[in-house]
Coordinates of C-alpha atoms in Angstrom, one line a residue:
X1 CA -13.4 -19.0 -5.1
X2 CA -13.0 -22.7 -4.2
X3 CA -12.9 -24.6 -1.0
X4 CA -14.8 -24.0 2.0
X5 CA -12.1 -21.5 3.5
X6 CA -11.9 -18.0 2.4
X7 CA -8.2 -18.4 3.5
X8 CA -5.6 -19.4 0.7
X9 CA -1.5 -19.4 1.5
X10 CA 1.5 -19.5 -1.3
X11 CA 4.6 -20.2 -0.1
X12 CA 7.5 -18.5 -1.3
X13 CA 11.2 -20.6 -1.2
X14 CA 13.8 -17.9 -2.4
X15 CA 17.1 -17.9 -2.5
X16 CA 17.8 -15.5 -0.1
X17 CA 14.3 -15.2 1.6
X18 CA 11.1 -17.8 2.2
X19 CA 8.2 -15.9 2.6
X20 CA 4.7 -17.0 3.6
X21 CA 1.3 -15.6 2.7
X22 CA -2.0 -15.8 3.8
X23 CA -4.9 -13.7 2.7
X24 CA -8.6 -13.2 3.0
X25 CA -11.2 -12.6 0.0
X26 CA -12.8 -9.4 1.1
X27 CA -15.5 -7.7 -0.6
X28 CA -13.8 -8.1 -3.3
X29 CA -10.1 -7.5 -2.6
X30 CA -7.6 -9.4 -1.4
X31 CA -6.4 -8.5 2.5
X32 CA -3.0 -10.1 3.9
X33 CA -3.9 -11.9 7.4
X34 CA -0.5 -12.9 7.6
X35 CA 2.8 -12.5 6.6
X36 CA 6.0 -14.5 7.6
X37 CA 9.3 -13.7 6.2
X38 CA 13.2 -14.9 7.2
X39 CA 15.8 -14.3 6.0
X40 CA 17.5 -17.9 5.1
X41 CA 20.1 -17.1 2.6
X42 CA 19.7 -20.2 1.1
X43 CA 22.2 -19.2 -2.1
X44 CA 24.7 -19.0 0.0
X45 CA 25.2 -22.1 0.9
X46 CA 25.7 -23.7 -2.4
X47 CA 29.7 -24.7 -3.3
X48 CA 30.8 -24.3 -6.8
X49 CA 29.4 -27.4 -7.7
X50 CA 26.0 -26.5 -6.4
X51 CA 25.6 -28.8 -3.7
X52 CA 24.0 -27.3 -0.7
X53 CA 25.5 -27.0 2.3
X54 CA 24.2 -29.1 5.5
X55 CA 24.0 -25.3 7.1
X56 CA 21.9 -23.9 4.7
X57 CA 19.1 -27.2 4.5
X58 CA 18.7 -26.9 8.1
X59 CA 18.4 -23.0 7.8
X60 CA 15.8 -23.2 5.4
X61 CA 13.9 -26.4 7.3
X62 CA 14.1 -24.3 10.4
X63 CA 12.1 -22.2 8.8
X64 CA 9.9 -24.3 7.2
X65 CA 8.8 -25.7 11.0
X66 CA 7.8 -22.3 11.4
X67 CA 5.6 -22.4 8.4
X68 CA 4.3 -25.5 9.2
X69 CA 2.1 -24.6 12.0
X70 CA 0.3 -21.1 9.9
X71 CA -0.6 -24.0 7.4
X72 CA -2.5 -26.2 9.6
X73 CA -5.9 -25.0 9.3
X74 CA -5.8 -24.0 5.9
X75 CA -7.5 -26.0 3.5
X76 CA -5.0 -28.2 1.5
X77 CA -6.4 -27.0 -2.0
X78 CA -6.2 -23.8 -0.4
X79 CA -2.0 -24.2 -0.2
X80 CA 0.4 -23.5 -2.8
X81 CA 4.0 -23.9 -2.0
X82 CA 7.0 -22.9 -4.8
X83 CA 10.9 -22.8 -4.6
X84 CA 12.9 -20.7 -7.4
X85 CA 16.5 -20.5 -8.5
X86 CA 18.2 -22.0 -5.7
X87 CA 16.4 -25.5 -5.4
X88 CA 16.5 -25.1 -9.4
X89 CA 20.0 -25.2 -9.5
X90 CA 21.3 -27.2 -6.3
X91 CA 22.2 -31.1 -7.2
X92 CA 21.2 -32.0 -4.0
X93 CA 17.7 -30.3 -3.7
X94 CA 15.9 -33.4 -3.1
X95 CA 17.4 -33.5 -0.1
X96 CA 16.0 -30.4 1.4
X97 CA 12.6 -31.5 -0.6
X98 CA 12.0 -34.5 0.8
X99 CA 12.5 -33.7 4.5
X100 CA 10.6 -30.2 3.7
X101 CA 7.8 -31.6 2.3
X102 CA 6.8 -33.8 5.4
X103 CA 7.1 -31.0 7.9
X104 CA 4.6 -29.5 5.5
X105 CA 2.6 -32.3 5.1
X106 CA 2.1 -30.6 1.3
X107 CA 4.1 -31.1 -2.0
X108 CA 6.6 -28.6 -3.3
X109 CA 6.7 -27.3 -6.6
X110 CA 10.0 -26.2 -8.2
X111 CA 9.0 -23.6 -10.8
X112 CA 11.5 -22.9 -14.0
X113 CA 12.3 -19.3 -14.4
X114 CA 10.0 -18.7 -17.2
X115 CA 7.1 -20.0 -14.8
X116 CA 8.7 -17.9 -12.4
X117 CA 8.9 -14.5 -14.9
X118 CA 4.9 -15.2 -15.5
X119 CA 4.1 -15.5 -12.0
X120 CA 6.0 -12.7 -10.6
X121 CA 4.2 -10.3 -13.9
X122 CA 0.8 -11.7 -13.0
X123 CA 1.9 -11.1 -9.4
X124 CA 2.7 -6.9 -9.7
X125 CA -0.1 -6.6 -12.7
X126 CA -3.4 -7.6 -10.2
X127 CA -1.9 -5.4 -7.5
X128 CA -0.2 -2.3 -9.3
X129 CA -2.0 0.6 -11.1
X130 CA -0.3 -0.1 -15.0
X131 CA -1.0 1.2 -18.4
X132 CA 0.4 0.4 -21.7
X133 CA 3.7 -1.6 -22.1
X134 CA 5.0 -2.5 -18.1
X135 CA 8.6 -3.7 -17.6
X136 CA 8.9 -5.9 -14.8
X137 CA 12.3 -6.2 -12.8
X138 CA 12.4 -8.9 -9.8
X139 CA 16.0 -9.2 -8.1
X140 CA 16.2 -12.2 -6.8
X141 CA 18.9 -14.2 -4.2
X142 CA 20.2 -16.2 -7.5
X143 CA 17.9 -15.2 -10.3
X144 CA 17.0 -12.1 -12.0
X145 CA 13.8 -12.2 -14.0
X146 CA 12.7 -9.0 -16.5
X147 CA 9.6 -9.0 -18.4
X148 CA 7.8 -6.8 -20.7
X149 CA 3.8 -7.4 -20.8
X150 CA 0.6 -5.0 -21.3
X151 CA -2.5 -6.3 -19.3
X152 CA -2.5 -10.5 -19.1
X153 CA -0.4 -10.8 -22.1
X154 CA 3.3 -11.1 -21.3
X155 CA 5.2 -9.9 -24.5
X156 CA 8.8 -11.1 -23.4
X157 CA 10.2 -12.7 -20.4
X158 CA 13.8 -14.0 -19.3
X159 CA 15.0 -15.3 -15.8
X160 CA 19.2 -14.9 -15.3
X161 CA 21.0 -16.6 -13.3
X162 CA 22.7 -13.7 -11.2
X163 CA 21.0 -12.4 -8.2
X164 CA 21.8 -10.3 -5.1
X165 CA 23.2 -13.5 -2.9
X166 CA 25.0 -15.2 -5.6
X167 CA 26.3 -11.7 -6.6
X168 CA 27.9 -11.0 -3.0
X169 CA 29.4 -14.0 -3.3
X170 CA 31.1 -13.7 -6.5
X171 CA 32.0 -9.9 -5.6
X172 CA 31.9 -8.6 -2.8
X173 CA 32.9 -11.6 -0.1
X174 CA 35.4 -10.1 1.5
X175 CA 33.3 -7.3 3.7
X176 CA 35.2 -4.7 0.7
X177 CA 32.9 -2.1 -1.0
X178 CA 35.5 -1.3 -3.7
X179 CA 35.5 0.3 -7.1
X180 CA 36.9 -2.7 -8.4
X181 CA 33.9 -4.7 -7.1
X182 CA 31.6 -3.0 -8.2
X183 CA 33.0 -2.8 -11.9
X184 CA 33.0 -6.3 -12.1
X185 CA 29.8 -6.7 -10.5
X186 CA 28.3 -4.6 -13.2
X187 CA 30.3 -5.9 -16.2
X188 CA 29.4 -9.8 -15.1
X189 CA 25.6 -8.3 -15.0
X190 CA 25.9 -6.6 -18.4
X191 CA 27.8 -9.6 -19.6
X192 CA 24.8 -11.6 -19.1
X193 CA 22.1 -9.4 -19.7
X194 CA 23.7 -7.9 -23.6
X195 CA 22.5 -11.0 -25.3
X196 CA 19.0 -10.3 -24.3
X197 CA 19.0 -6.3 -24.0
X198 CA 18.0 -5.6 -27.7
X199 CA 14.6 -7.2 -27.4
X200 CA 13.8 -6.1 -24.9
X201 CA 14.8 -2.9 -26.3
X202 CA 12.9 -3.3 -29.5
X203 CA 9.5 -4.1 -27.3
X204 CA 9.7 -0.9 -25.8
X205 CA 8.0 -0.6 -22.6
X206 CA 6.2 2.7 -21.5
X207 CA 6.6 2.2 -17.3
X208 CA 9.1 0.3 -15.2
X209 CA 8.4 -1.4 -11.3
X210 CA 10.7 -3.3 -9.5
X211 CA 9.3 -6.2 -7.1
X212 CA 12.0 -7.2 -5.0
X213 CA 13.7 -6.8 -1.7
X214 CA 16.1 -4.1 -3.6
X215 CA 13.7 -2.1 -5.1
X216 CA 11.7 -1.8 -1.6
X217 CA 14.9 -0.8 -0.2
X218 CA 15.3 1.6 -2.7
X219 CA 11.9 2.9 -2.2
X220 CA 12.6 2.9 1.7
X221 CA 15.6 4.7 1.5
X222 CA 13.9 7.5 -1.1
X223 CA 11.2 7.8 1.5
X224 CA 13.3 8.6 4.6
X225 CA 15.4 10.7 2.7
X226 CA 12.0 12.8 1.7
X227 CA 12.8 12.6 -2.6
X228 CA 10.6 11.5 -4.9
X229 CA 10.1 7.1 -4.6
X230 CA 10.6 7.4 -8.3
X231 CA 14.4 5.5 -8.8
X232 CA 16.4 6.8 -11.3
X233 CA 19.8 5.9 -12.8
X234 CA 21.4 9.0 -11.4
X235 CA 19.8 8.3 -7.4
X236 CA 21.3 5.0 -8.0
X237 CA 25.1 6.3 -8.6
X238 CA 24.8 8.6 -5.8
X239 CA 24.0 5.3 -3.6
X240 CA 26.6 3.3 -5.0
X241 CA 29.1 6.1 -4.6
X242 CA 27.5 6.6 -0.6
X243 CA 28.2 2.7 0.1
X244 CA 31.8 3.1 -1.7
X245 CA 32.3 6.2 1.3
X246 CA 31.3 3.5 3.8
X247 CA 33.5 1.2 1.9
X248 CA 32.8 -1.7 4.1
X249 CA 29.2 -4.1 4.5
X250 CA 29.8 -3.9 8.6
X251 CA 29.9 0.2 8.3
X252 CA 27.2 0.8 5.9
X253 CA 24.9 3.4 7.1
X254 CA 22.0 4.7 4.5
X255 CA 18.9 6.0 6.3
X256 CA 16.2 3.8 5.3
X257 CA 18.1 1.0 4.6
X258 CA 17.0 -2.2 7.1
X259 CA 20.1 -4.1 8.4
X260 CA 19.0 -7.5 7.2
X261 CA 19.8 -5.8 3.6
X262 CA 22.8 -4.5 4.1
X263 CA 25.0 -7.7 3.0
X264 CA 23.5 -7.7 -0.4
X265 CA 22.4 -4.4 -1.3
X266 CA 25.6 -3.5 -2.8
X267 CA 25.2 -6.5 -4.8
X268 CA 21.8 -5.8 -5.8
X269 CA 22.3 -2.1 -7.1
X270 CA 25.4 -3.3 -9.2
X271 CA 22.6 -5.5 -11.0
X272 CA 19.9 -2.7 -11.3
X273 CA 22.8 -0.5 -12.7
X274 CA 23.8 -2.6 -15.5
X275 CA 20.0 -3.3 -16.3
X276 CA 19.4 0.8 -15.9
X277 CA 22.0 0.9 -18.4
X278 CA 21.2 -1.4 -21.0
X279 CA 17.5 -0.9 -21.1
X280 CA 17.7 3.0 -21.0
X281 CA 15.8 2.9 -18.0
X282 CA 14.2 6.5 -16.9
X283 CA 12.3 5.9 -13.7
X284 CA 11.2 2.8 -12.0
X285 CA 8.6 2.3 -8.8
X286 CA 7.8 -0.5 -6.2
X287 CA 5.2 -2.9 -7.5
X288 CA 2.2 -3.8 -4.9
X289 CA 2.9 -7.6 -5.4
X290 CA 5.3 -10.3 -7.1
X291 CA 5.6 -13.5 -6.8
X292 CA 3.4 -14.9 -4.2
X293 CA 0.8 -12.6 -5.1
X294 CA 0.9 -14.2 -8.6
X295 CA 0.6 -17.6 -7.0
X296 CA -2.8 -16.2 -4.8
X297 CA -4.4 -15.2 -8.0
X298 CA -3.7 -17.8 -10.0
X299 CA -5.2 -20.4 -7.3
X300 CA -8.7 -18.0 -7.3
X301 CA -8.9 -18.8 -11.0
X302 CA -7.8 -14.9 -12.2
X303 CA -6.6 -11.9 -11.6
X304 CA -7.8 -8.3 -10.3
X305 CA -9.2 -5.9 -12.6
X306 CA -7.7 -3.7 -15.2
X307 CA -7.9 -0.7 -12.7
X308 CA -6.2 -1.9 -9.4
X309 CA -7.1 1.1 -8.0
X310 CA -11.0 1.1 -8.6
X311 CA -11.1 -2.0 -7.5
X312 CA -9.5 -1.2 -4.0
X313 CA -11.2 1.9 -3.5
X314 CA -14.7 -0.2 -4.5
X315 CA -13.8 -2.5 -1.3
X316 CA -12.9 0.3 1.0
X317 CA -16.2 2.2 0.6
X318 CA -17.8 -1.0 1.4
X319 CA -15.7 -2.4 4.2
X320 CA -16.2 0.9 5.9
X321 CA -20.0 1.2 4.8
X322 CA -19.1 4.7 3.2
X323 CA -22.3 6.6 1.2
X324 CA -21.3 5.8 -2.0
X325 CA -23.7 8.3 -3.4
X326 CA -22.4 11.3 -1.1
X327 CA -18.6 10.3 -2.2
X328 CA -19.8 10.6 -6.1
X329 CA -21.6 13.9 -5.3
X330 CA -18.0 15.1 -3.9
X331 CA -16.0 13.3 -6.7
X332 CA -18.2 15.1 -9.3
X333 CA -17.5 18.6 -8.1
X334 CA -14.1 18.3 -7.4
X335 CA -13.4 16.7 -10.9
X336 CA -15.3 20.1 -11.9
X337 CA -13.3 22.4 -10.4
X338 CA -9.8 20.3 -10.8
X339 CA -10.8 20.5 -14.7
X340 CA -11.8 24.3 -14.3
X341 CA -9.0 25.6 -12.9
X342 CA -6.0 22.8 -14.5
X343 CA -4.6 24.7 -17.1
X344 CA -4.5 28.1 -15.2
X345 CA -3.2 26.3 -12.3
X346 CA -0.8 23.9 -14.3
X347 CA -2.4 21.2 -12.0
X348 CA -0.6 17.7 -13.8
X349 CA -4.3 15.5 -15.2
X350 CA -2.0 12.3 -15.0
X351 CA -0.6 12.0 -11.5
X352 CA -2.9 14.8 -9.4
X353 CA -6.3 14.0 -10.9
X354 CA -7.1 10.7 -9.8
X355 CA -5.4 11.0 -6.7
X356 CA -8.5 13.8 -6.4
X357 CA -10.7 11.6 -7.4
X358 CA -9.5 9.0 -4.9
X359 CA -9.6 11.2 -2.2
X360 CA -13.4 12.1 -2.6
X361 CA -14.0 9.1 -3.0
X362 CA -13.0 7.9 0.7
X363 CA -13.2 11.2 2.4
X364 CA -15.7 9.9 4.9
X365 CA -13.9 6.8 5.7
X366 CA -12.7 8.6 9.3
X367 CA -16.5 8.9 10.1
X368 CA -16.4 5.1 10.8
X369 CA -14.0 5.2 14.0
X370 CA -16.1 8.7 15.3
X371 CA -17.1 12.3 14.1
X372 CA -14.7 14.8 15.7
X373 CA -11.1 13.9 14.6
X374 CA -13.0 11.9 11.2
X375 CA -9.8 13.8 9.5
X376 CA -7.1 12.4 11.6
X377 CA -9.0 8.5 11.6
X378 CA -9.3 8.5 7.8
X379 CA -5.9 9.7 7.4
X380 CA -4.4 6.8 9.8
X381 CA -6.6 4.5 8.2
X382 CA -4.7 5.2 4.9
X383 CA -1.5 5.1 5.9
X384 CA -1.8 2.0 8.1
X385 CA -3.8 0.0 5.2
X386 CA -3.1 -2.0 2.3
X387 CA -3.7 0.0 -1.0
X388 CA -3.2 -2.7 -4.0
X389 CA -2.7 -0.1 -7.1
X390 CA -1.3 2.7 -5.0
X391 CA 2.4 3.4 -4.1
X392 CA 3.4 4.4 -1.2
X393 CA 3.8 8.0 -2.3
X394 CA 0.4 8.3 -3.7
X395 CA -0.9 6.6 -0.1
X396 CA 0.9 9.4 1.6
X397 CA -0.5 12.1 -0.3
X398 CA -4.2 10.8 0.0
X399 CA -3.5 10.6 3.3
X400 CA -2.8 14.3 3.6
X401 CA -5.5 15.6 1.8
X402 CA -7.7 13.6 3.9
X403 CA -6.4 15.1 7.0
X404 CA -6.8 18.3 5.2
X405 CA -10.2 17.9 4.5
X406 CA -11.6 20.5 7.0
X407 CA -10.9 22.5 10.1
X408 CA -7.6 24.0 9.9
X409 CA -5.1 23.4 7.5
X410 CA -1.9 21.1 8.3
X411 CA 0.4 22.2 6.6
X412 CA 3.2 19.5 7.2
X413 CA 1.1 16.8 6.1
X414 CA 1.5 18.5 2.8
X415 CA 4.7 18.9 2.7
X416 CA 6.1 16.0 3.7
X417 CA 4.3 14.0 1.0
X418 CA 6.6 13.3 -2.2
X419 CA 3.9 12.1 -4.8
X420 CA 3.2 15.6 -6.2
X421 CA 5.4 19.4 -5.7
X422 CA 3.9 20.9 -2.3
X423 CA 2.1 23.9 -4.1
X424 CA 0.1 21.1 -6.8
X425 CA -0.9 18.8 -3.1
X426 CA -1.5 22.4 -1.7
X427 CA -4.1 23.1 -4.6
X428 CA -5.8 19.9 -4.5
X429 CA -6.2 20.0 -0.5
X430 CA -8.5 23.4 -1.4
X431 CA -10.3 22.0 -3.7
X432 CA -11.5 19.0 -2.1
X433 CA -12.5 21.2 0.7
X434 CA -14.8 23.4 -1.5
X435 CA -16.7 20.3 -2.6
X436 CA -17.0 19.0 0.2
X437 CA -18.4 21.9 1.5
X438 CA -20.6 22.9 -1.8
X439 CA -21.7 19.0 -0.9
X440 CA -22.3 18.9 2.8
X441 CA -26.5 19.4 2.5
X442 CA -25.8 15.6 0.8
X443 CA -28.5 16.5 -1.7
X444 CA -28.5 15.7 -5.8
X445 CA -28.2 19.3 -7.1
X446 CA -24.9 20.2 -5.5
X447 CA -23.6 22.9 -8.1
X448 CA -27.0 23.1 -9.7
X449 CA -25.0 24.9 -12.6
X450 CA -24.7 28.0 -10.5
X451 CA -21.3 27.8 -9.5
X452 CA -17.9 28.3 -11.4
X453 CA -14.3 27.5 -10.0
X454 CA -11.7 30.6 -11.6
X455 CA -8.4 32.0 -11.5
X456 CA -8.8 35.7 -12.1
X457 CA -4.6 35.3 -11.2
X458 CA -2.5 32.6 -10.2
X459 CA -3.0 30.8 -7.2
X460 CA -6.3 32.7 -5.8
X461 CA -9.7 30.7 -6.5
X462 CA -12.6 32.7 -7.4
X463 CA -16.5 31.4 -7.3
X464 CA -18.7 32.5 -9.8
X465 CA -22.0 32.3 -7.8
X466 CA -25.4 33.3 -8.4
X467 CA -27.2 35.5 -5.9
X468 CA -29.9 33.4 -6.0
X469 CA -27.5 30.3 -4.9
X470 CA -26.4 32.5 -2.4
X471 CA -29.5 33.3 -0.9
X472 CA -31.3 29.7 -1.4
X473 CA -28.3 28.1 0.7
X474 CA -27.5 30.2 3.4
X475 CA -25.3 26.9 5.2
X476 CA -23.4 26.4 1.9
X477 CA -22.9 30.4 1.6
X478 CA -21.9 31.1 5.1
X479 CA -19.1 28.0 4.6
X480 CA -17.9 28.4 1.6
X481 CA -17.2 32.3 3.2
X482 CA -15.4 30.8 6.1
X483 CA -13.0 28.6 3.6
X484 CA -12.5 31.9 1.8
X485 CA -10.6 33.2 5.0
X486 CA -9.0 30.3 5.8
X487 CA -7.3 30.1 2.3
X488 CA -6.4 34.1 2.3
X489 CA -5.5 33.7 5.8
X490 CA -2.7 31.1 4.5
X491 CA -1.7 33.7 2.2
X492 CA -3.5 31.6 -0.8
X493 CA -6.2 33.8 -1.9
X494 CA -10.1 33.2 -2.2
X495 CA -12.9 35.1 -3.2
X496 CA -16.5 35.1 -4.1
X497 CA -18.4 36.8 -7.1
X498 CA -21.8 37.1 -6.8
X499 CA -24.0 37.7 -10.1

């Protein structure tokens, strides 16, 4: 890292938003110390021939006073500010420039939407869990960029000029969610994106994340209404036809959906539609970063590692001074018994076994805040952190099974989570208890190849255990009993078989 300060900004001019971020290097991940956003609109104040307005420059330099100050202390070489599509296209940008640049005391760089494309992919790849061919979508105010990449080589990139503030303008500018709207909407989106469509369709791309305002909307509004985060074409018809009820901007009501999105979410879905549509589009989830991320990375010389996730979980057990070797012991045993009892079980190895792993991993992170409620700290701890690599769902689900970990079971917590079906989150829950428990003496011969994890039938665990294991750990023994009635007692089923 260069520069004295271990704090680094980018600033983000969008066309609908400016967005200022400052993080810390810490222990090897990178942790937000402070976020600014506002919502400045800027693309709607340019005229048909892209001047503009006075309105909009002194929006966008109000803002930029307020950035001004969060900058002062931050090493120059430290700072890198960007505008997009807007200040790309506005004849009169220099304007806003020039009188930006000295409340900023720091030069501006207007990026081209291909710099953009590559920022925003370099952006969601060092803070998203990817694999294979990635498709990356970024709605914009006035730009739409989509790019197909696998690791740090980006494959094929594009940046359109249509975006959710340009798009209310052109469609929906009359406070009328109509059919008609939202036809054209889609057909000017399509009409744009056809030329392009067939390479990207020739690429192929194996995963799909969104990293824009729309697509955390989407994700918001998924949440709240307790489905899957996953966005699919068919979740976003059932939306459009929801805001076509409402049929007005001023009467929209979607639970989850902020009001400071409510002007041009209509306008953004009629994009994702039309790219749904052309691309073939099966599922699509939030990225953990975009463009301002990409333009942190880039200033530390690189990006994170391949696996987001390891790398996040690396800097939690040492933030939080966790016993790395107890949360292997833990990890080993419960990767034994989730591989044990997976087909039986038809436990998914894809989605629900690194989550597992994950939670083993971190299970003692509660113990840093105090003993007794360890549970309910390390599952606040996870939902109130940032998780680079996880989504939201996958937060909420670790979460759960660290509440879960001991002591009675909570049962909402399990339910309520939408990364995994309740009975597969129910199943991992037990088995991360049983290693922890087959763990808790914190010595090297946990298992010492005298246990087995069974099904004898469906859903009730049976332990193959030596008598000799038995008698030899009489703590162990007497807990791994206790679990047994807890997970009858919750009509589960657990046994032991002594040999």
């Amino acid at each position: 890292m260069s520069g004295s300060s271990p704090l680094y900004a980018a600033v983000d001019l969008g066309s609908n938003s400016f967005h200022l971020l400052v993080v810390r290097n810490v222990s090897g991940a990178i942790r937000a110390v402070s976020r600014v956003k506002r919502k400045v609109r800027l693309a709607q104040g340019l005229d048909d021939k892209n001047m503009l307005s006075e309105e909009a420059i002194r929006r966008g330099l109000d803002c930029i006073r307020l950035f001004a100050e969060q900058l002062k202390d931050i090493p120059k070489q430290n700072i890198r500010i960007v505008a997009t599509a807007t200040l790309r296209l506005a004849k009169n940008a220099s304007v806003f420039i020039e009188n930006a640049e000295k409340i900023l005391e720091h030069s501006i760089d207007i990026i081209s939407g291909e710099e953009e494309a590559r920022t925003i992919y370099h952006g969601v790849i060092s803070t998203s869990n990817t694999q294979g061919n990635i498709l990356v979508i970024d709605i914009g105010g006035a730009s739409t960029e989509l790019i197909i990449g696998k690791g740090l080589d980006v494959k094929v990139l594009h940046s359109t000029q249509m975006g959710c503030v340009t798009w209310v303008n052109n469609f929906f500018s009359e406070d009328l969610i109509t059919e008609a709207n939202y036809e054209r909407a889609i057909d000017a989106a399509t009409e744009i994106l056809s030329p392009i469509a067939d390479e990207y369709l020739r690429e192929g791309f194996d995963t799909c994340v969104g990293a824009s305002g729309t697509i955390q909307s989407l994700q918001e509004i998924m949440l709240s209404s307790g489905e899957s985060e996953v966005v699919t074409l068919e979740k976003l018809l059932l939306l459009k036809k929801k805001t076509l009820q409402d049929g007005r901007f001023s009467k929209l009501n979607i639970s989850g959906l902020s009001p400071e999105r409510l002007t041009v979410f209509p306008s953004g879905l009629a994009i994702l539609i039309a790219i749904f549509k052309l691309l073939d589009i099966k599922g699509m989830t939030l990225a953990g970063g975009a463009l301002r991320e990409g333009v942190i990375y880039r200033m530390l010389g690189g990006y994170a590692p391949k696996d987001v996730r390891t790398n996040t979980v690396n800097s939690l057990i040492t933030r939080y001074q966790l016993d790395r070797e107890q949360a292997e012991r833990v990890t080993k045993v419960a990767l034994q018994a989730f591989d044990d009892l997976k087909d039986t079980w038809g436990l998914d190895n894809t989605s629900s076994r690194p989550i597992l792993k994950w939670a083993a991993m971190l299970y003692e992170i509660g113990l840093c805040i105090e003993y007794k409620k360890a549970p309910q700290h390390a599952s606040y701890i996870i939902d109130n952190i940032e998780m680079p690599g996880f989504t939201n769902a996958q937060k909420h689900l670790l979460s759960a099974l660290l509440l879960n970990q001991r002591d009675t079971y909570k049962i909402s917590a399990l339910q309520n989570q939408n990364a995994v079906p309740y009975a597969e989150a129910c199943a991992l829950a037990r088995i991360l208890r049983l290693a922890i428990i087959i763990c808790v003496r914190r010595s090297p011969d946990a298992i010492d190849g005298q246990i087995q994890f069974t099904m004898p039938e469906f859903g009730r665990i049976e332990l193959v255990i030596s008598s000799e294991w038995m008698n030899k750990h009489y703590l162990r023994a007497t807990l791994l009993k206790e679990e047994c009635s807890r997970q009858t007692e919750q009509g589960w089923g657990m046994s032991i078989k002594e040999y």
